[in-house]
Coordinates of C-alpha atoms in Angstrom, one line a residue:
X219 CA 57.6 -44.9 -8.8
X220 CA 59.9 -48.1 -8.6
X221 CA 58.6 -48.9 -12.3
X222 CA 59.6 -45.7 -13.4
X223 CA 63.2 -45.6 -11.8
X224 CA 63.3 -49.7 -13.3
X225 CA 62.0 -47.8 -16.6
X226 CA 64.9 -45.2 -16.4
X227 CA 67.7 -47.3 -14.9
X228 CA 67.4 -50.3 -17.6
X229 CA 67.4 -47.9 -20.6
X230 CA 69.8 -45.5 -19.0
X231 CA 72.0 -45.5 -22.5
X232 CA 69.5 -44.8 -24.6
X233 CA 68.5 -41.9 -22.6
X234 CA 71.7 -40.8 -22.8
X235 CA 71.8 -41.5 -25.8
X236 CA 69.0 -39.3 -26.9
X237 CA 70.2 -36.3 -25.0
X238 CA 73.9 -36.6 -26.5
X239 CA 72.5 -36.7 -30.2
X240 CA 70.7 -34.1 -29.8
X241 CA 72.8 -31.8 -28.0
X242 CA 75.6 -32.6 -31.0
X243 CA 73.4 -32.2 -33.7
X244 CA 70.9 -29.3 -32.3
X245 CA 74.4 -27.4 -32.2
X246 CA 75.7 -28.3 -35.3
X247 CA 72.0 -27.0 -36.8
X248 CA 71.7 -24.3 -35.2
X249 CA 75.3 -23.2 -35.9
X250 CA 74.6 -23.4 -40.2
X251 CA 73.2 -19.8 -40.4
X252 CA 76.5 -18.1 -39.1
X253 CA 78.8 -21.0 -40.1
X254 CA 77.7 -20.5 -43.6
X255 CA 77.5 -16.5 -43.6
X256 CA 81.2 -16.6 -42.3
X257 CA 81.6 -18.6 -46.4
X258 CA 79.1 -17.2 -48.4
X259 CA 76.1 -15.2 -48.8
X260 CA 73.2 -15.4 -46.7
X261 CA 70.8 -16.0 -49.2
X262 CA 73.1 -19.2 -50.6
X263 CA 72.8 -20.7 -47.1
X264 CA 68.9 -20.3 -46.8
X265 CA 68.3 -22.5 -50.0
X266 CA 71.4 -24.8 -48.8
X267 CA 69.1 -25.4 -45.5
X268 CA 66.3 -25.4 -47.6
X269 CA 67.1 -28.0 -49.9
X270 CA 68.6 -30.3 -47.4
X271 CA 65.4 -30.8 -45.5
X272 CA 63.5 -31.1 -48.7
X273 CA 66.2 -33.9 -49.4
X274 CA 65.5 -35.2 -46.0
X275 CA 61.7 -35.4 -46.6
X276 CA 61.8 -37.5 -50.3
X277 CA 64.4 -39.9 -48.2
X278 CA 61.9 -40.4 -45.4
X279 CA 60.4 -43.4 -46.6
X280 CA 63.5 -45.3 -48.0
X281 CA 64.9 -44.9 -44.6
X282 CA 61.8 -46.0 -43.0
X283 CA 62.4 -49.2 -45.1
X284 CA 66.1 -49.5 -44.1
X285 CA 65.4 -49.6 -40.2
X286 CA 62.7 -52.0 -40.8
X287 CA 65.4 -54.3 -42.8
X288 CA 68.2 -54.0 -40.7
X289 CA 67.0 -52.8 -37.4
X290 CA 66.9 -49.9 -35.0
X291 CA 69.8 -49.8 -33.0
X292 CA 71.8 -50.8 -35.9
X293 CA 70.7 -48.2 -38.6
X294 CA 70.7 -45.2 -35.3
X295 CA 74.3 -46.1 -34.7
X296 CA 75.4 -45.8 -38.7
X297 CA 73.3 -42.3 -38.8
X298 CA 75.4 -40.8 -35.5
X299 CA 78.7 -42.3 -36.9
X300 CA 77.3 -40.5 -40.4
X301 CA 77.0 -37.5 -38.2
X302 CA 80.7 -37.7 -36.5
X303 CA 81.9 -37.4 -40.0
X304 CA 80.3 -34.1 -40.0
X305 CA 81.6 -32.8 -37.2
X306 CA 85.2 -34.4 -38.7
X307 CA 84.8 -32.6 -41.9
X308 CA 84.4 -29.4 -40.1
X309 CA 87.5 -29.7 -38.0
X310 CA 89.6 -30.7 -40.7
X311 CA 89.0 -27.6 -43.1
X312 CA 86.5 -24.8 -43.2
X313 CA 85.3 -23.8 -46.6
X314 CA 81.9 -24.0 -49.1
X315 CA 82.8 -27.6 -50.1
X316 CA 83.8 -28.9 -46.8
X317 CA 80.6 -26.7 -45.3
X318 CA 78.3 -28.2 -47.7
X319 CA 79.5 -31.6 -47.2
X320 CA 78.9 -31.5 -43.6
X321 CA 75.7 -30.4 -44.3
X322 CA 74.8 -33.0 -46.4
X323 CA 76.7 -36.2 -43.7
X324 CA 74.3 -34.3 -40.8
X325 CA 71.1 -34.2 -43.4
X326 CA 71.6 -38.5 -43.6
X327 CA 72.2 -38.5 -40.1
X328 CA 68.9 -36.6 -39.1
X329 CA 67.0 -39.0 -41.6
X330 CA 67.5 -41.8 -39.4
X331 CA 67.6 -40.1 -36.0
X332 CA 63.6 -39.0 -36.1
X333 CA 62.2 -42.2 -37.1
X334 CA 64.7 -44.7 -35.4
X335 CA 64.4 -43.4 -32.4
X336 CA 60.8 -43.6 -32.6
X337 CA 60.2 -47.1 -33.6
X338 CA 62.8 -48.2 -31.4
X339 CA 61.1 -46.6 -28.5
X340 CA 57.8 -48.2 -29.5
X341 CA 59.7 -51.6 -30.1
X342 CA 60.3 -52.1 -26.6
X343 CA 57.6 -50.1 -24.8
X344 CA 54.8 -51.9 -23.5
X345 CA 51.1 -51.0 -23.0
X346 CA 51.3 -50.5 -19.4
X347 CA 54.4 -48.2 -19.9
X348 CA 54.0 -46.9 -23.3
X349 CA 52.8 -43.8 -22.1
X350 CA 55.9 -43.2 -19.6
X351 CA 58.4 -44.4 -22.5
X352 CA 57.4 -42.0 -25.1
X353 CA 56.9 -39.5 -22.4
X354 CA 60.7 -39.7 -21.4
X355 CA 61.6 -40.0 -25.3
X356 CA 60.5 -36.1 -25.3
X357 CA 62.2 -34.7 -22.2
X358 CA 65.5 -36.5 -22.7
X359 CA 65.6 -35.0 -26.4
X360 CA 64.5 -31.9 -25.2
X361 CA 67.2 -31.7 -22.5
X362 CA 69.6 -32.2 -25.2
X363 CA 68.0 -29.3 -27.1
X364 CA 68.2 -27.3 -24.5
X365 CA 71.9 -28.1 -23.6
X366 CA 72.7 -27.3 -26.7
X367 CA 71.2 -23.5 -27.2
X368 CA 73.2 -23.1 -23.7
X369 CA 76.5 -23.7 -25.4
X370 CA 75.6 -21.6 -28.4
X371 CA 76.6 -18.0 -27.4
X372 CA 80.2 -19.6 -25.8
X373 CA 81.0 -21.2 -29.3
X374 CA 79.3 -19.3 -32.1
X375 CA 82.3 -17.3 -32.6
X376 CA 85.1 -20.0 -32.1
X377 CA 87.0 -21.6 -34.7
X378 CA 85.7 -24.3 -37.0
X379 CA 88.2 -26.6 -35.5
X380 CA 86.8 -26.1 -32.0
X381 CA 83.2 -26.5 -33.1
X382 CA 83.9 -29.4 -35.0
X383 CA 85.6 -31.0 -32.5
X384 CA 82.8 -30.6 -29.6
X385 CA 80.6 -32.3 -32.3
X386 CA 82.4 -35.0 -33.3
X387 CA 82.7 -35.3 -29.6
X388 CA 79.1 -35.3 -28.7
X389 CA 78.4 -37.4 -31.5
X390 CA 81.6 -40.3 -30.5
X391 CA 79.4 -40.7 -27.0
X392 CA 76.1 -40.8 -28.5
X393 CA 77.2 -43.7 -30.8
X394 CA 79.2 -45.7 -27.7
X395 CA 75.4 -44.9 -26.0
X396 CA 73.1 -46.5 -28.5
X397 CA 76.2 -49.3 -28.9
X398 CA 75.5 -50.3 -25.2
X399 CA 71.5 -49.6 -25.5
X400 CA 69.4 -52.7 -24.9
X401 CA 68.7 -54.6 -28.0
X402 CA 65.7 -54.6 -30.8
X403 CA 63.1 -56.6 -29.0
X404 CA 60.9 -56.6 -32.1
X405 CA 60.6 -55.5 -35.6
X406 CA 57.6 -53.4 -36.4
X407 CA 56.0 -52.0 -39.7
X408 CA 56.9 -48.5 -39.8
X409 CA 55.7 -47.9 -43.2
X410 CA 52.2 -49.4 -42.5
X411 CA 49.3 -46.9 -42.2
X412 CA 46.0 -47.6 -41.5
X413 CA 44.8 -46.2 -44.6
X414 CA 46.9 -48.5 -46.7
X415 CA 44.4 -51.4 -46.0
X416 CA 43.4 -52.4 -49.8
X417 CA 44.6 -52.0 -53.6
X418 CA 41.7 -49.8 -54.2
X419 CA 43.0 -47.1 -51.2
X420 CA 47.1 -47.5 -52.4
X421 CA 45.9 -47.1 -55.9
X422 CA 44.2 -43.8 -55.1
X423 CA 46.2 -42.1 -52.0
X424 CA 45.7 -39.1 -53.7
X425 CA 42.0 -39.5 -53.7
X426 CA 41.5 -41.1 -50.3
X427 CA 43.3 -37.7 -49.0
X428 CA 41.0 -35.1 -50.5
X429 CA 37.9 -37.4 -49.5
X430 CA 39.8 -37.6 -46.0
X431 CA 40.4 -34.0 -45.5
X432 CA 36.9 -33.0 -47.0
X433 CA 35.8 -35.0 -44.4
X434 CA 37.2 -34.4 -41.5
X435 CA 37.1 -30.2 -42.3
X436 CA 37.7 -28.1 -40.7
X437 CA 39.5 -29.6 -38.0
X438 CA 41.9 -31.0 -40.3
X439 CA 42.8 -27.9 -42.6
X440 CA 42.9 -25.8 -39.8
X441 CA 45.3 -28.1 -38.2
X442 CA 47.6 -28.6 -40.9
X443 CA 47.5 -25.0 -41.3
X444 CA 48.8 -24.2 -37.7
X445 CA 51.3 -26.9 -38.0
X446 CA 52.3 -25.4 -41.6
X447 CA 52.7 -21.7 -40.6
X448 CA 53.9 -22.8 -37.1
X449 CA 57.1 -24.4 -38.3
X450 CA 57.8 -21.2 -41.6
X451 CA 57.7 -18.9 -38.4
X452 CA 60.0 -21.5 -35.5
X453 CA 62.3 -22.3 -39.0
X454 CA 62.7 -18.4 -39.0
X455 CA 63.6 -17.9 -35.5
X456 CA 65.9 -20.6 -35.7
X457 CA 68.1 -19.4 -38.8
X458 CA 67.6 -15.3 -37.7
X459 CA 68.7 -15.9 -33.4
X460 CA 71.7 -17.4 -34.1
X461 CA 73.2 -14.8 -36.5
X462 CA 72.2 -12.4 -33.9
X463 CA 74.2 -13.9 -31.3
X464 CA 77.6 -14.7 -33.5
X465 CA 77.1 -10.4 -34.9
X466 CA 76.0 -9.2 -30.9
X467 CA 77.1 -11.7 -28.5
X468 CA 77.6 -9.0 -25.5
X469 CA 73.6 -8.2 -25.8
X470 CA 72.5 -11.6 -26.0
X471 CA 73.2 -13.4 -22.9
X472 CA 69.7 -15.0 -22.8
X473 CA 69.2 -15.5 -26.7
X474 CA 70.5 -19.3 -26.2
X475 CA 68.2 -20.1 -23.1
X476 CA 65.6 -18.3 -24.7
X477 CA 65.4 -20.6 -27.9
X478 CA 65.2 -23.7 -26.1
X479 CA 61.9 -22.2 -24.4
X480 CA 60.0 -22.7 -27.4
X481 CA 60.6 -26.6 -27.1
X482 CA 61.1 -27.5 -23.0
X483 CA 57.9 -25.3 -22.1
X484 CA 56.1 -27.7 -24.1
X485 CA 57.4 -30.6 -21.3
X486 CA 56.0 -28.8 -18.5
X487 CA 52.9 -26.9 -19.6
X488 CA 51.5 -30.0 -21.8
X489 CA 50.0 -31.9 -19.4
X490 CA 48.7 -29.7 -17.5
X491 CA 46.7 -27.5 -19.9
X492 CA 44.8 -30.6 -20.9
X493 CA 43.3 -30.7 -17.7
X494 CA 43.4 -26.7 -16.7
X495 CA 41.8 -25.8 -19.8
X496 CA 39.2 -28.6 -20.8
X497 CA 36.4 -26.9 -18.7
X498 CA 36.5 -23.2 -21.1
X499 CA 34.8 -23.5 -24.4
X500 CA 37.0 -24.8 -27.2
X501 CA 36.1 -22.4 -30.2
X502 CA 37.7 -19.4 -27.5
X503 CA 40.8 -21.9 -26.9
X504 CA 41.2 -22.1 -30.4
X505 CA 40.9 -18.0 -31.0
X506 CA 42.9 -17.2 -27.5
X507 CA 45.9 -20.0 -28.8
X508 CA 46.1 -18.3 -31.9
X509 CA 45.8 -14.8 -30.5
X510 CA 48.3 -15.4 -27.8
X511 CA 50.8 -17.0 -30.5
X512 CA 51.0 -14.3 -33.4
X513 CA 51.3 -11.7 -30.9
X514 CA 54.0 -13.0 -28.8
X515 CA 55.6 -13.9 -32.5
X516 CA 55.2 -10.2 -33.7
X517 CA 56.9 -9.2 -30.7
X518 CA 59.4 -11.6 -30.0
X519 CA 62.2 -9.9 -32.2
X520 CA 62.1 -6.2 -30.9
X521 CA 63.8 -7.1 -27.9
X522 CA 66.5 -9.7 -27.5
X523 CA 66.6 -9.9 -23.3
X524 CA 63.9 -11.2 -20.8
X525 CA 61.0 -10.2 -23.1
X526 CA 62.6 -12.7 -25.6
X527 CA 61.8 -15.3 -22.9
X528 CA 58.5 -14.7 -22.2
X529 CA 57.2 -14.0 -25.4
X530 CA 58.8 -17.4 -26.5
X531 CA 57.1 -18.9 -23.4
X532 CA 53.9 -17.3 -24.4
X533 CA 54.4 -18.1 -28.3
X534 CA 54.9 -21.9 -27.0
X535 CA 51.2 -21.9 -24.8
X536 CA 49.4 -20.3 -27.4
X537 CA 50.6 -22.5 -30.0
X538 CA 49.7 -25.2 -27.5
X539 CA 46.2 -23.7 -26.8
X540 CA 45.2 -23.8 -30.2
X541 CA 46.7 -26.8 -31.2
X542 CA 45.1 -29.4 -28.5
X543 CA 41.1 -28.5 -29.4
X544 CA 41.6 -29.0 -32.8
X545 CA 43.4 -32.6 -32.1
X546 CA 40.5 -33.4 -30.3
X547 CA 37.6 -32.3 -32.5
X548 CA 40.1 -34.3 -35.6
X549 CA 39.9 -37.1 -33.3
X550 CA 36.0 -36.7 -32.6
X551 CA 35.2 -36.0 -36.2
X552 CA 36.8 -39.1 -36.9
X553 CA 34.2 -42.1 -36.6
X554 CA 36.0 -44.6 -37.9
X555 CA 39.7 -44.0 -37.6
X556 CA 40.6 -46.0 -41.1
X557 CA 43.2 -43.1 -42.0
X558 CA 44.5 -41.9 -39.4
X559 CA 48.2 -42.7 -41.2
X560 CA 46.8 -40.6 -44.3
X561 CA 45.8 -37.6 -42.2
X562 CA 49.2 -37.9 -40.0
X563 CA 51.4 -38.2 -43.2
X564 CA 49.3 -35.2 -45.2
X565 CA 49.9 -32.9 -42.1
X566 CA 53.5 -34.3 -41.2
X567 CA 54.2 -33.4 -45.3
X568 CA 53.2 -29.7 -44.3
X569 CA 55.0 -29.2 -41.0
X570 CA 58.0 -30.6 -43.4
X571 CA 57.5 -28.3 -45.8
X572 CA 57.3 -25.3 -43.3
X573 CA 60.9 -26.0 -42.2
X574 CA 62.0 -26.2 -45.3
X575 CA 60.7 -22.9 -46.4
X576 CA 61.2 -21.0 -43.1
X577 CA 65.3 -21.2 -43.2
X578 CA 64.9 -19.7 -47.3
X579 CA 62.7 -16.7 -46.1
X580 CA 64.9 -15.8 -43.3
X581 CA 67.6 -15.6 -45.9
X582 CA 66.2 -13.6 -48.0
X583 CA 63.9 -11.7 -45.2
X584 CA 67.2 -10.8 -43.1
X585 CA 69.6 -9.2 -45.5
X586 CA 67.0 -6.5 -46.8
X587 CA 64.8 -6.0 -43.5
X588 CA 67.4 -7.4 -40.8
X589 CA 66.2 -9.5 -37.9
X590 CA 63.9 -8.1 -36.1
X591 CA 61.4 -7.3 -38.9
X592 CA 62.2 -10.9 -40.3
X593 CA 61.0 -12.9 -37.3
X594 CA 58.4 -10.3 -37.4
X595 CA 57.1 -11.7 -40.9
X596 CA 57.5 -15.1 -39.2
X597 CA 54.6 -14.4 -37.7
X598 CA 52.4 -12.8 -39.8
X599 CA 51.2 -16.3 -41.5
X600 CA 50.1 -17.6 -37.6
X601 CA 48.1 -13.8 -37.6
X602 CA 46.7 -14.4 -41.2
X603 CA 45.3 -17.9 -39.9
X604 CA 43.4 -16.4 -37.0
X605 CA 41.4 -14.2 -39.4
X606 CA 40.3 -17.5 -41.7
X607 CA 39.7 -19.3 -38.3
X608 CA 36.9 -16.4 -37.3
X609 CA 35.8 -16.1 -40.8
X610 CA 35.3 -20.0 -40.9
X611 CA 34.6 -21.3 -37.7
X612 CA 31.6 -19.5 -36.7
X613 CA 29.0 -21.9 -37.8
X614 CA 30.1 -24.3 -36.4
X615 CA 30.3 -26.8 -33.1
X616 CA 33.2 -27.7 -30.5
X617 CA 31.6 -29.4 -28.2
X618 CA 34.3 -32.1 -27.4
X619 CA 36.5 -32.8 -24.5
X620 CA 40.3 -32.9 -24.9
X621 CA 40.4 -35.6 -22.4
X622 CA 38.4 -38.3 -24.9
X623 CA 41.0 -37.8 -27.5
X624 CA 44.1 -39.7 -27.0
X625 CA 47.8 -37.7 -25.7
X626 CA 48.6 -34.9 -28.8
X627 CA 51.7 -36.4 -30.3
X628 CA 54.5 -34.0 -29.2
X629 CA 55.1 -31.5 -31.6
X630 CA 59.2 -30.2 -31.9
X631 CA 59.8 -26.5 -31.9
X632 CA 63.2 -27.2 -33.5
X633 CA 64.9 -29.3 -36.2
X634 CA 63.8 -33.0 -35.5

């Protein structure tokens, strides 16, 4: 307990830090789908979306680079004072240029967020505390997530000077926060992966990831699949919930609390499914996850009060449920753990990509079908995957523990 309140106490601004940024810049994402249909039309500000976090994933590794050069702390605080200029831009005049531009400031300010905060975190954590560290690195982001869909229904219908404003704010404390965080204690290689050991491997990535994938089937396809269709149908619900409250803001009280479910019940129900569930067998965790997750999708947009809730709450578990046997049988399938930075980037590339195309279906999706059939369709990918999982699964073997695989790597259910 006192190591954990030392823990806390000595890196008090970067958890502030962390909950600042993303409370400024969950808001200003979460804001684009009814900032941009106030400008122009819906189907414009899908691919805008789109294309930015296809931008964001080409720059991934040049930025990996730049922290490595320069350092953690310093690169984070140039990406939230990138990030206060979007927030500027938008107070200072509200059209498709300055719209597009603030985009684009919040897109450079995201690249560095994700992996600074990361390797600045494992810069400093330790072995005995590594575990704690990264475990407060999720809640504190998540509580800024979570503060953020709790403002979203008072200011999605303000002026574009008052929402700039509260995110230039936001954004002005978040960068005085990681100013007064402790320093870099060490550099490390964020670019290295474990598959990357030889010429022969770099010279034939593309190569070593088929064999690796062929190998490790079907743990890994199925997993890259749930990630893949998992982030089309959250992308979705992120672009179609916040149009709903800016056009119906008297019906949607709960809308705002009811999108930062699908990210905080991950804090309190992770943990403890890994030990809950472990005893039930695997192949029916994988089935009842998936189950549990396309339904609650398929359900979640026909009604926007307390069923919104729970079904995002169930949507969350099942996705959960599903996701934490197949870790563990990747893990066990495994042997010799020489790429695990191949498998990680392969199914990282795909989570990517579902983000990216979720927000440019949900443009499209919304103005012909409207929103409740949209996050419908969301969902019908995660439904499609349980029908290849029973069709493919049934031959073979699960007989793994989650506990023998190390902690799942904690998967955002919003823009990260």
């Amino acid at each position: 307990m006192k190591k954990n309140l030392k823990l806390l106490s000595s890196f008090l601004f970067f958890w502030a830090f962390l909950v600042l940024f993303k409370f400024g810049a969950g808001l200003h994402y979460t804001l684009l789908s009814p900032l941009g249909n106030r400008l122009m039309p819906l189907w414009i500000v899908g691919i805008l979306i789109s294309l930015c976090s296809v931008i964001q994933l080409i720059l991934d590794i040049p930025a990996g680079m730049a922290l490595d050069k320069w350092g953690y702390k310093k690169i984070l605080l140039i990406g939230t004072f990138i990030f206060v200029l979007a927030g500027i831009v938008l107070f200072l005049q509200f059209n498709s240029l300055y719209y597009i531009l603030s985009i684009s400031l919040a897109t450079i300010g995201w690249l560095f967020f994700g992996p600074g905060r990361n390797a600045y975190a494992l810069s400093h954590a330790t072995k005995k505390n590594s575990g704690t560290f990264m475990a407060y690195r999720d809640v504190f982001s998540s509580i800024g997530i979570v503060l953020a869909c709790l403002l979203l229904p008072f200011v999605v219908n303000t002026s574009h000077k008052t929402i700039g404003l509260i995110i230039a704010a936001l954004m002005i404390l978040a960068s005085i926060s990681i100013l007064l965080s402790p320093k870099d204690h060490k550099k490390i290689t964020l670019l290295h992966n474990p598959h990357e050991r030889t010429h022969k491997q770099r010279a034939h990535v593309l190569r070593n990831m088929t064999l690796a994938l062929k190998k490790l089937n079907p743990a890994s396809t199925l997993l890259i699949l749930l990630d893949f269709t998992g982030a089309i149908f959250y992308g979705i619900v992120w672009f179609v919930v916040p149009l709903i409250i800016a056009n119906a803001p008297s019906t949607t009280q709960l809308l705002g609390l009811g999108l930062s479910m699908f990210d905080f019940a991950v804090v309190i129900i992770g943990s403890v499914l890994c030990t809950f569930v472990d005893r039930f067998d695997k192949k029916f965790m994988v089935f009842l996850g998936l189950l549990l997750f396309s339904v609650a999708g398929l359900f979640l947009g026909f009604s926007f009060g307390l069923p919104f809730l729970i079904f995002a709450f169930i949507a969350t578990t099942g996705d959960e449920i599903a996701s934490l046997p197949l870790w563990a049988w990747l893990h066990r399938l495994d042997k010799n753990h020489n790429k695990d930075g191949l498998i990680s980037s392969v199914i990282n590339l795909f989570e990517d990509l579902g983000w990216a195309l979720g927000p440019l279906f949900a443009s499209i999706f919304y103005i012909f079908i409207g929103p409740k059939l949209t996050i419908v369709i969301g969902a019908i990918p995660i439904f499609i995957l349980l029908l290849v999982y029973q069709f493919t699964i049934r031959k073979h073997l699960m007989h793994i523990s989650l506990l023998e695989a190390p902690k799942k790597p904690h998967k955002h259910r919003h823009k990260s």
